[in-house]
Amino acid sequence: MPIERVFIVSDFAELNGGQAKVAIDSARLLADAGIAVTFFAVSGPPDEALEHPKIDVTCLNQPDILSDTNRLRAMGRGIWNREAAHRLRQEIGGFDPKTTVLHAHGYAKALSPSVGPILTDGPLPSIYTMHEYFLACPNGGFYDYQKNEICTRKALGIDCLTTNCDVRKPAHKAWRVARQVATWGPGRIPRGLKDVIYISETQRRAMTPYMSPNTRMHYLPNPIEQTDAPKVDFKNNNVFLFIGRLNPEKGGLMFAKAAKKAGVKAVFVGDGAEADQIRAANPDAILTGWQTPAQVQEWIGKSKALVFPSLWYETFGLVAFEALARGVPVICGEWNAASEGVEHGVNGLLYKEPTIEALALSLSKADELKELESQPLLETMTPRVHLEKLLRIYHEISQP
């Protein structure tokens, strides 16, 4: 039987990051295809993109963990949000499992592991999209924020439990561990999940040791927005562009220092904790703060290359693929997921080590890149193809 309704479950109904964007974009794609969607989220307000005759929105209007001023309440809800689980069970009750599916996009910032049993043992066929690594890693990134390096410790192993890898302080790591215990224990995830979507091979490799051999894994990269903006004549540009949060794991500070060393023009579109350090390290760099989508496209149009210096694995690297779609080369490290879209010396440059020197050398070689040819990988990431693959996955998981 065809799928008639999809419950999309998300921490956020507002557009505040890549995870929410994919959830909201999926809702729109499904609704435009004539499929009824119920968008269930904890934190709002709902984005205007969810205003559609085929989309119903249920938003609990609770603050997410970080923005809740009542810290004790935030800690409790972060480990087990009883109201979110109760309301979700009410929402999905009575719908036909032959024509309805439940699709979750994360839980760690507001929903909590309490929704896990609904995914693993609820009345509807369900699937979970991994946008990060919270199903395994307490801090969600397989990244040691104290040492600024990828973490290869076994999640919740002795080394993990005795190491403060948190971006904040040891007490916060302890809380994250408690949440992870709840995730693996009463939350029943990831081991109890029947179907999981992964968005890159990098992510799949990192997560495989923590998944049940009985879980069906489905590859579905994020959709890349199609823009009417023209292809970029990057060879006549001089801007090396960074787009994203200016946080330590994103590598912005390393890029600032490498750009200064290489003598190239660095532009940072975004904001975050390292903004002042970036200004100090490279006074000639331009920091624009957060920009509208149209303004971001303008900066891409002025770029010689999109620099994606992220120091952790990442899970996809959406901005890198968006730049490639405009004909702008990408410079990134071999270890992060964005590298999967880069053919060294063809549509970008890859460097092997997360060092200022290695990145600076790549920046200095950007003039050697030639005009980008057609890129078959991007053709598999269009919204149309994404929807087709998503519907096939829904059909597969709804079969008895």
PDB file of N, CA and C in Angstrom, residues 113-181:
ATOM      1  N   PRO A 113      16.270  10.767  24.920  1.00  0.00           N
ATOM      2  CA  PRO A 113      16.155   9.342  24.607  1.00  0.00           C
ATOM      3  C   PRO A 113      14.781   8.746  24.914  1.00  0.00           C
ATOM      4  N   SER A 114      13.888   9.525  25.525  1.00  0.00           N
ATOM      5  CA  SER A 114      12.563   8.994  25.867  1.00  0.00           C
ATOM      6  C   SER A 114      11.772   8.562  24.641  1.00  0.00           C
ATOM      7  N   VAL A 115      12.106   9.117  23.473  1.00  0.00           N
ATOM      8  CA  VAL A 115      11.379   8.731  22.261  1.00  0.00           C
ATOM      9  C   VAL A 115      11.921   7.430  21.681  1.00  0.00           C
ATOM     10  N   GLY A 116      13.028   6.932  22.221  1.00  0.00           N
ATOM     11  CA  GLY A 116      13.625   5.706  21.709  1.00  0.00           C
ATOM     12  C   GLY A 116      12.683   4.514  21.657  1.00  0.00           C
ATOM     13  N   PRO A 117      11.997   4.192  22.766  1.00  0.00           N
ATOM     14  CA  PRO A 117      11.093   3.036  22.734  1.00  0.00           C
ATOM     15  C   PRO A 117       9.958   3.172  21.717  1.00  0.00           C
ATOM     16  N   ILE A 118       9.571   4.386  21.378  1.00  0.00           N
ATOM     17  CA  ILE A 118       8.533   4.589  20.363  1.00  0.00           C
ATOM     18  C   ILE A 118       9.084   4.229  18.994  1.00  0.00           C
ATOM     19  N   LEU A 119      10.374   4.487  18.787  1.00  0.00           N
ATOM     20  CA  LEU A 119      11.010   4.126  17.525  1.00  0.00           C
ATOM     21  C   LEU A 119      11.271   2.633  17.422  1.00  0.00           C
ATOM     22  N   THR A 120      11.662   2.029  18.530  1.00  0.00           N
ATOM     23  CA  THR A 120      12.044   0.615  18.483  1.00  0.00           C
ATOM     24  C   THR A 120      10.873  -0.339  18.642  1.00  0.00           C
ATOM     25  N   ASP A 121       9.869   0.054  19.418  1.00  0.00           N
ATOM     26  CA  ASP A 121       8.770  -0.861  19.727  1.00  0.00           C
ATOM     27  C   ASP A 121       7.400  -0.203  19.618  1.00  0.00           C
ATOM     28  N   GLY A 122       7.315   0.911  18.927  1.00  0.00           N
ATOM     29  CA  GLY A 122       6.048   1.608  18.786  1.00  0.00           C
ATOM     30  C   GLY A 122       5.146   0.978  17.742  1.00  0.00           C
ATOM     31  N   PRO A 123       3.965   1.542  17.544  1.00  0.00           N
ATOM     32  CA  PRO A 123       2.983   0.940  16.641  1.00  0.00           C
ATOM     33  C   PRO A 123       3.238   1.183  15.163  1.00  0.00           C
ATOM     34  N   LEU A 124       4.129   2.139  14.834  1.00  0.00           N
ATOM     35  CA  LEU A 124       4.359   2.476  13.435  1.00  0.00           C
ATOM     36  C   LEU A 124       5.747   2.027  12.978  1.00  0.00           C
ATOM     37  N   PRO A 125       5.883   1.639  11.714  1.00  0.00           N
ATOM     38  CA  PRO A 125       7.232   1.413  11.190  1.00  0.00           C
ATOM     39  C   PRO A 125       8.014   2.712  11.273  1.00  0.00           C
ATOM     40  N   SER A 126       9.257   2.636  11.717  1.00  0.00           N
ATOM     41  CA  SER A 126      10.013   3.859  11.968  1.00  0.00           C
ATOM     42  C   SER A 126      11.411   3.774  11.392  1.00  0.00           C
ATOM     43  N   ILE A 127      11.975   4.958  11.180  1.00  0.00           N
ATOM     44  CA  ILE A 127      13.357   5.044  10.715  1.00  0.00           C
ATOM     45  C   ILE A 127      13.994   6.258  11.367  1.00  0.00           C
ATOM     46  N   TYR A 128      15.294   6.183  11.581  1.00  0.00           N
ATOM     47  CA  TYR A 128      16.035   7.249  12.250  1.00  0.00           C
ATOM     48  C   TYR A 128      17.152   7.720  11.330  1.00  0.00           C
ATOM     49  N   THR A 129      17.227   9.033  11.089  1.00  0.00           N
ATOM     50  CA  THR A 129      18.337   9.594  10.318  1.00  0.00           C
ATOM     51  C   THR A 129      19.415  10.086  11.263  1.00  0.00           C
ATOM     52  N   MET A 130      20.637   9.588  11.076  1.00  0.00           N
ATOM     53  CA  MET A 130      21.770  10.039  11.888  1.00  0.00           C
ATOM     54  C   MET A 130      22.321  11.315  11.271  1.00  0.00           C
ATOM     55  N   HIS A 131      22.208  12.424  11.999  1.00  0.00           N
ATOM     56  CA  HIS A 131      22.787  13.679  11.544  1.00  0.00           C
ATOM     57  C   HIS A 131      24.098  13.968  12.267  1.00  0.00           C
ATOM     58  N   GLU A 132      24.382  13.209  13.322  1.00  0.00           N
ATOM     59  CA  GLU A 132      25.601  13.384  14.108  1.00  0.00           C
ATOM     60  C   GLU A 132      25.979  12.012  14.644  1.00  0.00           C
ATOM     61  N   TYR A 133      26.581  11.960  15.840  1.00  0.00           N
ATOM     62  CA  TYR A 133      27.051  10.683  16.382  1.00  0.00           C
ATOM     63  C   TYR A 133      26.523  10.434  17.795  1.00  0.00           C
ATOM     64  N   PHE A 134      25.419  11.085  18.161  1.00  0.00           N
ATOM     65  CA  PHE A 134      24.909  10.961  19.522  1.00  0.00           C
ATOM     66  C   PHE A 134      24.432   9.551  19.859  1.00  0.00           C
ATOM     67  N   LEU A 135      24.087   8.752  18.884  1.00  0.00           N
ATOM     68  CA  LEU A 135      23.673   7.379  19.176  1.00  0.00           C
ATOM     69  C   LEU A 135      24.793   6.586  19.841  1.00  0.00           C
ATOM     70  N   ALA A 136      26.038   7.033  19.665  1.00  0.00           N
ATOM     71  CA  ALA A 136      27.174   6.330  20.253  1.00  0.00           C
ATOM     72  C   ALA A 136      27.963   7.212  21.207  1.00  0.00           C
ATOM     73  N   CYS A 137      28.367   8.383  20.747  1.00  0.00           N
ATOM     74  CA  CYS A 137      29.297   9.232  21.492  1.00  0.00           C
ATOM     75  C   CYS A 137      28.558  10.181  22.428  1.00  0.00           C
ATOM     76  N   PRO A 138      28.959  10.272  23.699  1.00  0.00           N
ATOM     77  CA  PRO A 138      28.272  11.175  24.635  1.00  0.00           C
ATOM     78  C   PRO A 138      28.240  12.633  24.185  1.00  0.00           C
ATOM     79  N   ASN A 139      29.314  13.129  23.534  1.00  0.00           N
ATOM     80  CA  ASN A 139      29.288  14.529  23.100  1.00  0.00           C
ATOM     81  C   ASN A 139      28.873  14.682  21.639  1.00  0.00           C
ATOM     82  N   GLY A 140      28.534  13.571  21.002  1.00  0.00           N
ATOM     83  CA  GLY A 140      27.918  13.608  19.684  1.00  0.00           C
ATOM     84  C   GLY A 140      28.846  13.783  18.506  1.00  0.00           C
ATOM     85  N   GLY A 141      30.159  13.833  18.749  1.00  0.00           N
ATOM     86  CA  GLY A 141      31.049  14.146  17.643  1.00  0.00           C
ATOM     87  C   GLY A 141      32.280  13.279  17.490  1.00  0.00           C
ATOM     88  N   PHE A 142      32.502  12.295  18.398  1.00  0.00           N
ATOM     89  CA  PHE A 142      33.763  11.558  18.396  1.00  0.00           C
ATOM     90  C   PHE A 142      34.917  12.558  18.336  1.00  0.00           C
ATOM     91  N   TYR A 143      34.825  13.579  19.206  1.00  0.00           N
ATOM     92  CA  TYR A 143      35.814  14.650  19.170  1.00  0.00           C
ATOM     93  C   TYR A 143      36.185  15.059  20.583  1.00  0.00           C
ATOM     94  N   ASP A 144      37.496  15.197  20.824  1.00  0.00           N
ATOM     95  CA  ASP A 144      37.998  15.639  22.119  1.00  0.00           C
ATOM     96  C   ASP A 144      38.167  17.160  22.061  1.00  0.00           C
ATOM     97  N   TYR A 145      37.247  17.879  22.699  1.00  0.00           N
ATOM     98  CA  TYR A 145      37.258  19.333  22.637  1.00  0.00           C
ATOM     99  C   TYR A 145      38.380  19.944  23.476  1.00  0.00           C
ATOM    100  N   GLN A 146      38.913  19.180  24.409  1.00  0.00           N
ATOM    101  CA  GLN A 146      40.022  19.700  25.212  1.00  0.00           C
ATOM    102  C   GLN A 146      41.343  19.647  24.440  1.00  0.00           C
ATOM    103  N   LYS A 147      41.514  18.608  23.625  1.00  0.00           N
ATOM    104  CA  LYS A 147      42.736  18.463  22.837  1.00  0.00           C
ATOM    105  C   LYS A 147      42.564  18.928  21.392  1.00  0.00           C
ATOM    106  N   ASN A 148      41.324  19.247  21.014  1.00  0.00           N
ATOM    107  CA  ASN A 148      41.020  19.649  19.635  1.00  0.00           C
ATOM    108  C   ASN A 148      41.498  18.604  18.629  1.00  0.00           C
ATOM    109  N   GLU A 149      41.034  17.379  18.846  1.00  0.00           N
ATOM    110  CA  GLU A 149      41.388  16.300  17.930  1.00  0.00           C
ATOM    111  C   GLU A 149      40.302  15.229  17.933  1.00  0.00           C
ATOM    112  N   ILE A 150      40.251  14.450  16.857  1.00  0.00           N
ATOM    113  CA  ILE A 150      39.287  13.359  16.754  1.00  0.00           C
ATOM    114  C   ILE A 150      39.547  12.357  17.868  1.00  0.00           C
ATOM    115  N   CYS A 151      38.478  11.869  18.480  1.00  0.00           N
ATOM    116  CA  CYS A 151      38.580  10.899  19.571  1.00  0.00           C
ATOM    117  C   CYS A 151      38.316   9.496  19.042  1.00  0.00           C
ATOM    118  N   THR A 152      39.229   8.578  19.316  1.00  0.00           N
ATOM    119  CA  THR A 152      39.070   7.186  18.883  1.00  0.00           C
ATOM    120  C   THR A 152      38.804   6.252  20.066  1.00  0.00           C
ATOM    121  N   ARG A 153      38.512   6.818  21.245  1.00  0.00           N
ATOM    122  CA  ARG A 153      38.201   5.979  22.390  1.00  0.00           C
ATOM    123  C   ARG A 153      36.866   5.274  22.187  1.00  0.00           C
ATOM    124  N   LYS A 154      36.709   4.126  22.780  1.00  0.00           N
ATOM    125  CA  LYS A 154      35.439   3.411  22.716  1.00  0.00           C
ATOM    126  C   LYS A 154      34.405   4.153  23.563  1.00  0.00           C
ATOM    127  N   ALA A 155      33.278   4.487  22.958  1.00  0.00           N
ATOM    128  CA  ALA A 155      32.236   5.224  23.671  1.00  0.00           C
ATOM    129  C   ALA A 155      31.789   4.457  24.917  1.00  0.00           C
ATOM    130  N   LEU A 156      31.779   5.146  26.059  1.00  0.00           N
ATOM    131  CA  LEU A 156      31.429   4.610  27.382  1.00  0.00           C
ATOM    132  C   LEU A 156      32.395   3.530  27.864  1.00  0.00           C
ATOM    133  N   GLY A 157      33.548   3.413  27.210  1.00  0.00           N
ATOM    134  CA  GLY A 157      34.602   2.547  27.733  1.00  0.00           C
ATOM    135  C   GLY A 157      35.328   3.259  28.856  1.00  0.00           C
ATOM    136  N   ILE A 158      36.278   2.563  29.488  1.00  0.00           N
ATOM    137  CA  ILE A 158      37.000   3.142  30.620  1.00  0.00           C
ATOM    138  C   ILE A 158      37.707   4.430  30.217  1.00  0.00           C
ATOM    139  N   ASP A 159      38.368   4.424  29.064  1.00  0.00           N
ATOM    140  CA  ASP A 159      39.066   5.632  28.627  1.00  0.00           C
ATOM    141  C   ASP A 159      38.100   6.784  28.399  1.00  0.00           C
ATOM    142  N   CYS A 160      36.936   6.467  27.852  1.00  0.00           N
ATOM    143  CA  CYS A 160      35.924   7.493  27.618  1.00  0.00           C
ATOM    144  C   CYS A 160      35.419   8.068  28.943  1.00  0.00           C
ATOM    145  N   LEU A 161      35.097   7.200  29.872  1.00  0.00           N
ATOM    146  CA  LEU A 161      34.525   7.624  31.142  1.00  0.00           C
ATOM    147  C   LEU A 161      35.504   8.418  31.998  1.00  0.00           C
ATOM    148  N   THR A 162      36.797   8.193  31.804  1.00  0.00           N
ATOM    149  CA  THR A 162      37.796   8.854  32.650  1.00  0.00           C
ATOM    150  C   THR A 162      38.471  10.032  31.948  1.00  0.00           C
ATOM    151  N   THR A 163      37.948  10.417  30.793  1.00  0.00           N
ATOM    152  CA  THR A 163      38.530  11.529  30.043  1.00  0.00           C
ATOM    153  C   THR A 163      37.537  12.671  29.928  1.00  0.00           C
ATOM    154  N   ASN A 164      37.990  13.865  30.275  1.00  0.00           N
ATOM    155  CA  ASN A 164      37.141  15.033  30.055  1.00  0.00           C
ATOM    156  C   ASN A 164      37.370  15.535  28.635  1.00  0.00           C
ATOM    157  N   CYS A 165      36.469  15.187  27.744  1.00  0.00           N
ATOM    158  CA  CYS A 165      36.574  15.601  26.351  1.00  0.00           C
ATOM    159  C   CYS A 165      35.562  16.691  26.029  1.00  0.00           C
ATOM    160  N   ASP A 166      34.821  17.137  27.038  1.00  0.00           N
ATOM    161  CA  ASP A 166      33.691  18.026  26.784  1.00  0.00           C
ATOM    162  C   ASP A 166      34.142  19.442  26.469  1.00  0.00           C
ATOM    163  N   VAL A 167      33.313  20.131  25.697  1.00  0.00           N
ATOM    164  CA  VAL A 167      33.616  21.508  25.324  1.00  0.00           C
ATOM    165  C   VAL A 167      33.469  22.448  26.509  1.00  0.00           C
ATOM    166  N   ARG A 168      32.737  22.014  27.546  1.00  0.00           N
ATOM    167  CA  ARG A 168      32.495  22.889  28.688  1.00  0.00           C
ATOM    168  C   ARG A 168      33.347  22.477  29.888  1.00  0.00           C
ATOM    169  N   LYS A 169      32.863  21.537  30.699  1.00  0.00           N
ATOM    170  CA  LYS A 169      33.589  21.182  31.907  1.00  0.00           C
ATOM    171  C   LYS A 169      33.282  19.738  32.282  1.00  0.00           C
ATOM    172  N   PRO A 170      34.058  19.147  33.211  1.00  0.00           N
ATOM    173  CA  PRO A 170      33.860  17.739  33.567  1.00  0.00           C
ATOM    174  C   PRO A 170      32.442  17.410  34.020  1.00  0.00           C
ATOM    175  N   ALA A 171      31.798  18.328  34.746  1.00  0.00           N
ATOM    176  CA  ALA A 171      30.435  18.056  35.216  1.00  0.00           C
ATOM    177  C   ALA A 171      29.475  17.870  34.041  1.00  0.00           C
ATOM    178  N   HIS A 172      29.713  18.609  32.977  1.00  0.00           N
ATOM    179  CA  HIS A 172      28.850  18.468  31.802  1.00  0.00           C
ATOM    180  C   HIS A 172      29.115  17.151  31.096  1.00  0.00           C
ATOM    181  N   LYS A 173      30.360  16.701  31.080  1.00  0.00           N
ATOM    182  CA  LYS A 173      30.669  15.380  30.519  1.00  0.00           C
ATOM    183  C   LYS A 173      29.955  14.297  31.325  1.00  0.00           C
ATOM    184  N   ALA A 174      29.925  14.448  32.660  1.00  0.00           N
ATOM    185  CA  ALA A 174      29.241  13.470  33.499  1.00  0.00           C
ATOM    186  C   ALA A 174      27.755  13.411  33.157  1.00  0.00           C
ATOM    187  N   TRP A 175      27.160  14.589  32.927  1.00  0.00           N
ATOM    188  CA  TRP A 175      25.747  14.619  32.540  1.00  0.00           C
ATOM    189  C   TRP A 175      25.539  13.949  31.186  1.00  0.00           C
ATOM    190  N   ARG A 176      26.436  14.197  30.246  1.00  0.00           N
ATOM    191  CA  ARG A 176      26.335  13.573  28.928  1.00  0.00           C
ATOM    192  C   ARG A 176      26.423  12.047  29.032  1.00  0.00           C
ATOM    193  N   VAL A 177      27.295  11.580  29.931  1.00  0.00           N
ATOM    194  CA  VAL A 177      27.414  10.134  30.142  1.00  0.00           C
ATOM    195  C   VAL A 177      26.099   9.572  30.671  1.00  0.00           C
ATOM    196  N   ALA A 178      25.484  10.286  31.616  1.00  0.00           N
ATOM    197  CA  ALA A 178      24.192   9.844  32.156  1.00  0.00           C
ATOM    198  C   ALA A 178      23.147   9.766  31.049  1.00  0.00           C
ATOM    199  N   ARG A 179      23.143  10.740  30.165  1.00  0.00           N
ATOM    200  CA  ARG A 179      22.194  10.696  29.041  1.00  0.00           C
ATOM    201  C   ARG A 179      22.491   9.519  28.125  1.00  0.00           C
ATOM    202  N   GLN A 180      23.777   9.229  27.921  1.00  0.00           N
ATOM    203  CA  GLN A 180      24.124   8.116  27.036  1.00  0.00           C
ATOM    204  C   GLN A 180      23.706   6.785  27.646  1.00  0.00           C
ATOM    205  N   VAL A 181      23.833   6.680  28.965  1.00  0.00           N
ATOM    206  CA  VAL A 181      23.364   5.474  29.654  1.00  0.00           C
ATOM    207  C   VAL A 181      21.857   5.309  29.452  1.00  0.00           C
TER     208      VAL A 181
END
